[in-house]
Coordinates of C-alpha atoms and ligand atoms in Angstrom, one line a residue:
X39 CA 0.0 0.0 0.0
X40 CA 1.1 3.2 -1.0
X41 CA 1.6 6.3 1.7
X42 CA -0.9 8.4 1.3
X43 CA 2.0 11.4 1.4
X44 CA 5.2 9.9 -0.5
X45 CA 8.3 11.0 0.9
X46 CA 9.6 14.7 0.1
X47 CA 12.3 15.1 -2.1
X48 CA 14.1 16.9 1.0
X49 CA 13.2 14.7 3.6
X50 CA 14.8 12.0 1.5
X51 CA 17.7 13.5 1.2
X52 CA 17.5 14.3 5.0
X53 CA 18.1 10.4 5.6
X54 CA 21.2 9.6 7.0
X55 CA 24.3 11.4 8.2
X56 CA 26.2 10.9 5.2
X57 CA 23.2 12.1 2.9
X58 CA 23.1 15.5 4.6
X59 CA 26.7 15.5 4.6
X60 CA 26.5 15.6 0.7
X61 CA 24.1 17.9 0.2
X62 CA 24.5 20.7 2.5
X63 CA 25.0 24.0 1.2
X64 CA 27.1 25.5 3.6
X65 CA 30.6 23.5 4.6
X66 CA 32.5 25.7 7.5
X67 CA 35.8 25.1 7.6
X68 CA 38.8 26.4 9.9
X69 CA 40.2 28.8 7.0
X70 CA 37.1 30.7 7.0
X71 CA 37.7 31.8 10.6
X72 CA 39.7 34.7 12.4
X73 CA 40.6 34.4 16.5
X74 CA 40.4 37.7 17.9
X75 CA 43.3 38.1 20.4
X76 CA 44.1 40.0 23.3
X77 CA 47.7 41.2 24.5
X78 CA 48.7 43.3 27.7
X79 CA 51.5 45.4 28.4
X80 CA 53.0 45.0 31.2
X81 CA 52.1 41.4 32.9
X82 CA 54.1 38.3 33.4
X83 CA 51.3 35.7 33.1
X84 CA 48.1 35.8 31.0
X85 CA 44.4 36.9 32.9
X86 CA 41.6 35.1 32.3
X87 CA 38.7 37.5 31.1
X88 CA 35.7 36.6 33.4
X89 CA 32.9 37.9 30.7
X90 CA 34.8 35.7 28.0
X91 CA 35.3 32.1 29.6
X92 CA 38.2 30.1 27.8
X93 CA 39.7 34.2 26.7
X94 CA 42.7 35.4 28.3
X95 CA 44.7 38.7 28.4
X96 CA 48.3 37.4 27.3
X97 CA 51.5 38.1 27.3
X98 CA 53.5 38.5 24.8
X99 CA 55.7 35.1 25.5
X100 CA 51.6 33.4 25.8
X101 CA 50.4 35.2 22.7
X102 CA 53.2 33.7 20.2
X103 CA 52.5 30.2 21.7
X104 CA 49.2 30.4 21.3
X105 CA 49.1 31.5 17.7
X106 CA 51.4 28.9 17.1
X107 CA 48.8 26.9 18.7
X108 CA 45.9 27.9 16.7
X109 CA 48.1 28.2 13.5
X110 CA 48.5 23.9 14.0
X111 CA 45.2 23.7 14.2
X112 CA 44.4 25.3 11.0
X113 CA 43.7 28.3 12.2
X114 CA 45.6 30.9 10.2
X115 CA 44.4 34.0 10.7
X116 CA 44.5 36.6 14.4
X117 CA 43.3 40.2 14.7
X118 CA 45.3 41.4 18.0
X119 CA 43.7 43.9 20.2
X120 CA 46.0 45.0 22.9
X121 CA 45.8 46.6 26.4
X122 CA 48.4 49.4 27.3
X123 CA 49.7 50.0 31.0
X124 CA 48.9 53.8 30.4
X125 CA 46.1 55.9 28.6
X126 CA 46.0 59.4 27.5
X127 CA 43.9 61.8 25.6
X128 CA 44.6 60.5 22.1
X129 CA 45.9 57.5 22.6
X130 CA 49.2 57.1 22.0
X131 CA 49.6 53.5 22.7
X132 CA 47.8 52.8 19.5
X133 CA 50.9 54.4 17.4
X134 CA 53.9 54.3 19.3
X135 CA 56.6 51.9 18.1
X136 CA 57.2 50.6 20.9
X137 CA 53.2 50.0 21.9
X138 CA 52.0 47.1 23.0
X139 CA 50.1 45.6 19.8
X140 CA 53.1 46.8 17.6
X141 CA 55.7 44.5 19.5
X142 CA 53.4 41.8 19.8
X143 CA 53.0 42.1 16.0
X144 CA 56.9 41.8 15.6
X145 CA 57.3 39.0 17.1
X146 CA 54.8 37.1 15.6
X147 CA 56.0 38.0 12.3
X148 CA 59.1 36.8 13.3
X149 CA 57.8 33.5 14.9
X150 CA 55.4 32.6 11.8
X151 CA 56.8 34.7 8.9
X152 CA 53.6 34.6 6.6
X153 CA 52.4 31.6 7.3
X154 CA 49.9 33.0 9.5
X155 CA 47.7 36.3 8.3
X156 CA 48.2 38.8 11.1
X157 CA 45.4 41.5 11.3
X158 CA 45.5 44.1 13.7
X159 CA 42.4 46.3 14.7
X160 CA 43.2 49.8 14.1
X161 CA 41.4 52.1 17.0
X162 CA 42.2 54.2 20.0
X163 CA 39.5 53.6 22.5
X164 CA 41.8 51.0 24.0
X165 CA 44.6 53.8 24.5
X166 CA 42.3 56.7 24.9
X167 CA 41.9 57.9 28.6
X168 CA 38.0 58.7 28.0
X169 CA 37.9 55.1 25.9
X170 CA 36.2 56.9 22.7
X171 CA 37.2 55.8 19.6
X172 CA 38.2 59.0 18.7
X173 CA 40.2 62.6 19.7
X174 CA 37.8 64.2 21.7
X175 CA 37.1 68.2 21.0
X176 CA 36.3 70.8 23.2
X177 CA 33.1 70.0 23.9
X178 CA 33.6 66.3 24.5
X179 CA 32.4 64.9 21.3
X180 CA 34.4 63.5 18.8
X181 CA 36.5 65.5 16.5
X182 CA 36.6 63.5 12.8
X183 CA 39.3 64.8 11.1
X184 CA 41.8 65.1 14.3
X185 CA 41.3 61.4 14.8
X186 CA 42.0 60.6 11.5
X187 CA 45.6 61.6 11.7
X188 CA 45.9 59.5 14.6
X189 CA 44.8 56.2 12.4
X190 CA 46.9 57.2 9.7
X191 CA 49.9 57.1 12.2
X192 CA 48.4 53.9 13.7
X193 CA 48.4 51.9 10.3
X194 CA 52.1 52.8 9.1
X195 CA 52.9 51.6 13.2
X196 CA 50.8 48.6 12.4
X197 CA 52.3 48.3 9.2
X198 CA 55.7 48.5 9.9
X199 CA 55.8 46.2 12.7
X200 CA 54.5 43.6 10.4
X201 CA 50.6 43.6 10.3
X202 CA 49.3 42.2 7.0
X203 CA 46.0 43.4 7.4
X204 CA 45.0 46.9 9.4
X205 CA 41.6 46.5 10.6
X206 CA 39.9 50.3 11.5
X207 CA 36.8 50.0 13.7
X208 CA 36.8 53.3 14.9
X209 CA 33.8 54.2 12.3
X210 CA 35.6 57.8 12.0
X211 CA 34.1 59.3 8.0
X212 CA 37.2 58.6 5.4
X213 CA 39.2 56.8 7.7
X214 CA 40.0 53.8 5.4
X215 CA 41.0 56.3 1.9
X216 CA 43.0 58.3 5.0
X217 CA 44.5 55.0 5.8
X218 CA 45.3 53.8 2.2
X219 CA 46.8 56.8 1.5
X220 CA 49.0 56.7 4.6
X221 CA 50.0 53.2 3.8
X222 CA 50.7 53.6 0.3
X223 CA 52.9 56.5 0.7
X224 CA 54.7 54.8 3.5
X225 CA 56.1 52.1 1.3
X226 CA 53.4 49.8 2.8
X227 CA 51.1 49.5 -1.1
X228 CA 51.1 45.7 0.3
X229 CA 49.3 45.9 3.7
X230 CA 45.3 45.0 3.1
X231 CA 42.8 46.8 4.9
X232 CA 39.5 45.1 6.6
X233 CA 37.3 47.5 7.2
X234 CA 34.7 47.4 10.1
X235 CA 32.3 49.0 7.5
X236 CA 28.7 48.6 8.7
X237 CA 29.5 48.4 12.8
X238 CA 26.5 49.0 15.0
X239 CA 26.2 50.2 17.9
X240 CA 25.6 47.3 19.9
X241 CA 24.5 46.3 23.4
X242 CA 26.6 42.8 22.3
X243 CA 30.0 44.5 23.1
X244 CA 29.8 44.5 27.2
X245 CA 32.2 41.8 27.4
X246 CA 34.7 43.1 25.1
X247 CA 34.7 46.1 27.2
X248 CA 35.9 43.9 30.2
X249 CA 38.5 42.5 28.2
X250 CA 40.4 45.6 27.2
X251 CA 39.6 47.3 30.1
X252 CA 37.6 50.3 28.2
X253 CA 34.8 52.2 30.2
X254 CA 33.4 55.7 27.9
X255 CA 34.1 58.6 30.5
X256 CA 30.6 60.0 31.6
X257 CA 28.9 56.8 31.0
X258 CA 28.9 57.3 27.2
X259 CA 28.4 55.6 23.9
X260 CA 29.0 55.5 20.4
X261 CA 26.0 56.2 18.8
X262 CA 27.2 59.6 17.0
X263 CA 29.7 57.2 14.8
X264 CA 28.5 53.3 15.2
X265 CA 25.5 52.6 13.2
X266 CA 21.5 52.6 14.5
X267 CA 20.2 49.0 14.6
X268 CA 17.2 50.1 12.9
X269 CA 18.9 50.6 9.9
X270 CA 20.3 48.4 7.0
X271 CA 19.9 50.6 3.9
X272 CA 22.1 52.6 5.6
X273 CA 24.6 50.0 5.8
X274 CA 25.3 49.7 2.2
X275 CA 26.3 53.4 1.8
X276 CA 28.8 53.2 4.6
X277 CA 30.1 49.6 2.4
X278 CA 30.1 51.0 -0.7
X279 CA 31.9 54.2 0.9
X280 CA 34.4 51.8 2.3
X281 CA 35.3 50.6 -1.2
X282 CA 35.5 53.3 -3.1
X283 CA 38.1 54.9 -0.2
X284 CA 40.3 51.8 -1.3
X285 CA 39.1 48.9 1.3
X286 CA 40.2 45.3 0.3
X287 CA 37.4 43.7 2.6
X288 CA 34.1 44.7 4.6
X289 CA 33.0 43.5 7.3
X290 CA 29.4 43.4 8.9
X291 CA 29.5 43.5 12.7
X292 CA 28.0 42.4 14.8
X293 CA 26.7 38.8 13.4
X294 CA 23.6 37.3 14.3
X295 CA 21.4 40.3 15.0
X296 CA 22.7 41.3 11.2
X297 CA 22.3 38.3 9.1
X298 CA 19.8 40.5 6.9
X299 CA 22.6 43.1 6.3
X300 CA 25.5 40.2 5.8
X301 CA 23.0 38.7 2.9
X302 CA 22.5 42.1 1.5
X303 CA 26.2 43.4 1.5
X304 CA 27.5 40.1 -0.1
X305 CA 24.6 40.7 -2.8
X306 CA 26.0 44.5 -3.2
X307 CA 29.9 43.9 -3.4
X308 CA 32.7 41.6 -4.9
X309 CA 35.2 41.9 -1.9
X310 CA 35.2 39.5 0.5
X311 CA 32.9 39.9 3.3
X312 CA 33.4 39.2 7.3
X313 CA 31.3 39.2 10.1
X314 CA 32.5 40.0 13.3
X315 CA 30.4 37.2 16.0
X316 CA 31.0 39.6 19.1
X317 CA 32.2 39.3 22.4
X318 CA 28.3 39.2 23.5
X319 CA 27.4 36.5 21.1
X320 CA 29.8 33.9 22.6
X321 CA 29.2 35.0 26.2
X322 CA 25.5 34.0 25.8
X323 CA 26.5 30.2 24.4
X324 CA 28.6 30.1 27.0
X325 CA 26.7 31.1 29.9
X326 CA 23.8 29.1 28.7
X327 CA 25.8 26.4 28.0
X328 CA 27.2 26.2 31.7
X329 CA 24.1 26.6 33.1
X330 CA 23.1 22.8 30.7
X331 CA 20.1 25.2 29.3
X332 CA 22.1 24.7 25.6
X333 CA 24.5 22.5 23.9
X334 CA 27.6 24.2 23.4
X335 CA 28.9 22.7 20.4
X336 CA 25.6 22.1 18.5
X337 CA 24.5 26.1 19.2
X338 CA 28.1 27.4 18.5
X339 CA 28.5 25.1 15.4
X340 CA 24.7 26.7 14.3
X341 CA 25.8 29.8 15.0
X342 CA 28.7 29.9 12.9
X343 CA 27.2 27.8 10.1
X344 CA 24.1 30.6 10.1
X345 CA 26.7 33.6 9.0
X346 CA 28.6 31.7 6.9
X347 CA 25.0 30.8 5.0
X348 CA 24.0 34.7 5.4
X349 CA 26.8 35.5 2.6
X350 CA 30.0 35.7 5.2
X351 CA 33.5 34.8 3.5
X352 CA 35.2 35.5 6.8
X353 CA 34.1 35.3 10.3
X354 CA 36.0 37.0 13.6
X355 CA 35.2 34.7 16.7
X356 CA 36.4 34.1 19.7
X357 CA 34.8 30.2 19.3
X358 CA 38.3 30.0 16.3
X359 CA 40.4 27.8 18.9
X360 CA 37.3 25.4 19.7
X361 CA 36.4 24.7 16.5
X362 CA 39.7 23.8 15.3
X363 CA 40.2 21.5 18.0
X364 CA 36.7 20.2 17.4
X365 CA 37.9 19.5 13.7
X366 CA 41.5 18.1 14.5
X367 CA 40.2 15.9 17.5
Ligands
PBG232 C1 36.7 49.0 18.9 C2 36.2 47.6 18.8 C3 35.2 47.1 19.6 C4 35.1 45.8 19.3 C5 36.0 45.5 18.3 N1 36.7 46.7 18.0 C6 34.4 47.7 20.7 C7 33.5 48.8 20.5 O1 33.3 49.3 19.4 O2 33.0 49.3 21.5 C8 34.1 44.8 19.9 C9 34.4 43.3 19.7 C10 33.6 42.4 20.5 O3 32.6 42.8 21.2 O4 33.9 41.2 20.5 N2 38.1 49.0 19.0

């Protein structure tokens, strides 16, 4: 007897393990992935960041081991973020030659050569004494053009200590043609640039504000240069701005709230595009997870499998050392 509904063409394809295996759409794989990493000045053993369980401040000595690390694991791409012992007005920490995130990109060029692709994110609220991404003016709010010149010292710093990739987050108007122009007339025509083109301002950051010990003075936020969350129209004009100043990649950011504006940037532009899966994103698997409400792996794996689907080339995670040790294990 015939069933009165004959099986779906999905469903049977949906049949066994190996079946699905052969027909999904969307394969994640280690090289599509970027470990955002953080690295102090000043301490002789790495911290553990409370808000980010399994993420540590480290040192330099911990940070070349553990790129080394991820680089056996497949993982071949970092974007540092670095912690200075001292802040000031317009953060110097984030140029100096001798700061923090420059070092620690010397000596992993040194370590790994190019066999690993070293980004470095390219901002000053982790150096800036108020912790705004920009030079503050008189009256507190963020002066454009002044912070500009500040990035443009950052990325030849950046450059010259070996970055391959300058990342600017700051969301400053012309920063990335300010920054191309800087690099290319700094002998540095070679050095990519990533930008953090359509970066909201998000409440999904709170953690990453623990781990480089940034607080805005005043209690402040970034919503005169991040982007509204109501908006993804808007989006694309900051993307295609991006482009036209000279950037080599975009970048959507955060991830999961923005899967519409990840599908419609890679529809809009023949770059590659990343998505950044914050700081809040992996605190919530995590503290879900340890409290048994989820399963770690099959919510993390979902999550990452769900941007890659929304149109992301690249994706920035702090899950990067799990999931190649899920995949080499
Ligand atoms: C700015 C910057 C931030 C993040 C990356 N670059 C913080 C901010 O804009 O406040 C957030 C990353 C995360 O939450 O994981 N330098």
């Amino acid at each position: 007897m015939s069933a009165r509904f004959p099986v779906s063409r999905p469903r049977r394809l949906r049949r066994t393990q190996a079946l699905r295996d052969l027909v999904a759409e969307t394969r994640l794989n280690v090289n599509d992935l970027v470990a955002p990493l953080f690295v102090r000045e000043g301490i002789d053993a790495p911290i553990p960041i409370l808000s980010l369980p399994g993420v540590v401040q480290h040192t330099r000595a911990s940070l070349r081991t553990e790129v080394r690390e991820l680089a056996d694991l497949g993982i071949k791409s970092v974007i540092l973020f670095g912690i200075p012992s001292t802040k000031d007005e317009i953060g110097s920490g984030a140029f100096d030659p001798q700061g923090i995130v420059q070092l620690a990109l010397s000596d992993l060029r040194s370590d790994l050569g190019d066999q690993v692709v070293l980004m470095s994110d390219l901002c000053v609220d982790e150096y800036t004494s108020h912790g705004h991404c920009g030079i503050l003016d008189g009256h507190g709010s963020v002066d454009n053009d002044a912070t500009l010149e500040v990035y443009a010292k950052a990325a030849i710093a950046q450059a010259n200590a070996g970055a391959h990739v300058v990342a600017p987050s700051g969301m400053m108007d012309g920063q990335v043609g300010v920054i191309r122009a800087a690099l290319d007339s700094n002998g540095h025509s070679e050095t990519s640039i990533l930008a953090y083109s359509a970066k909201y301002a998000s409440g999904l950051y709170g953690p990453f504000r623990e781990a480089v010990d940034v607080q805005i003075v005043g209690g402040g936020d970034r919503k005169g240069y991040q982007q509204d969350w109501r908006n993804a129209r808007e989006a694309l004009t900051e993307v295609e701005a991006d482009i036209e100043q000279g950037a080599d990649m975009v970048m959507v950011k955060p991830a999961l709230a923005y899967l519409d504006v990840i599908a419609a940037v890679r529809q809009l532009v023949n770059v590659p595009v990343a998505a950044y899966h914050v700081s809040g994103e992996y605190s919530m698997i995590k503290a879900a997870a340890a409290n048994g409400w989820i399963d770690h792996d099959i919510v993390a794996t979902e999550h990452l499998t769900a941007i890659k689907r929304a149109g992301a080339d690249i994706i920035l995670t702090y899950l990067a050392r799990w999931y190649g040790e899920l995949t080499n294990g």
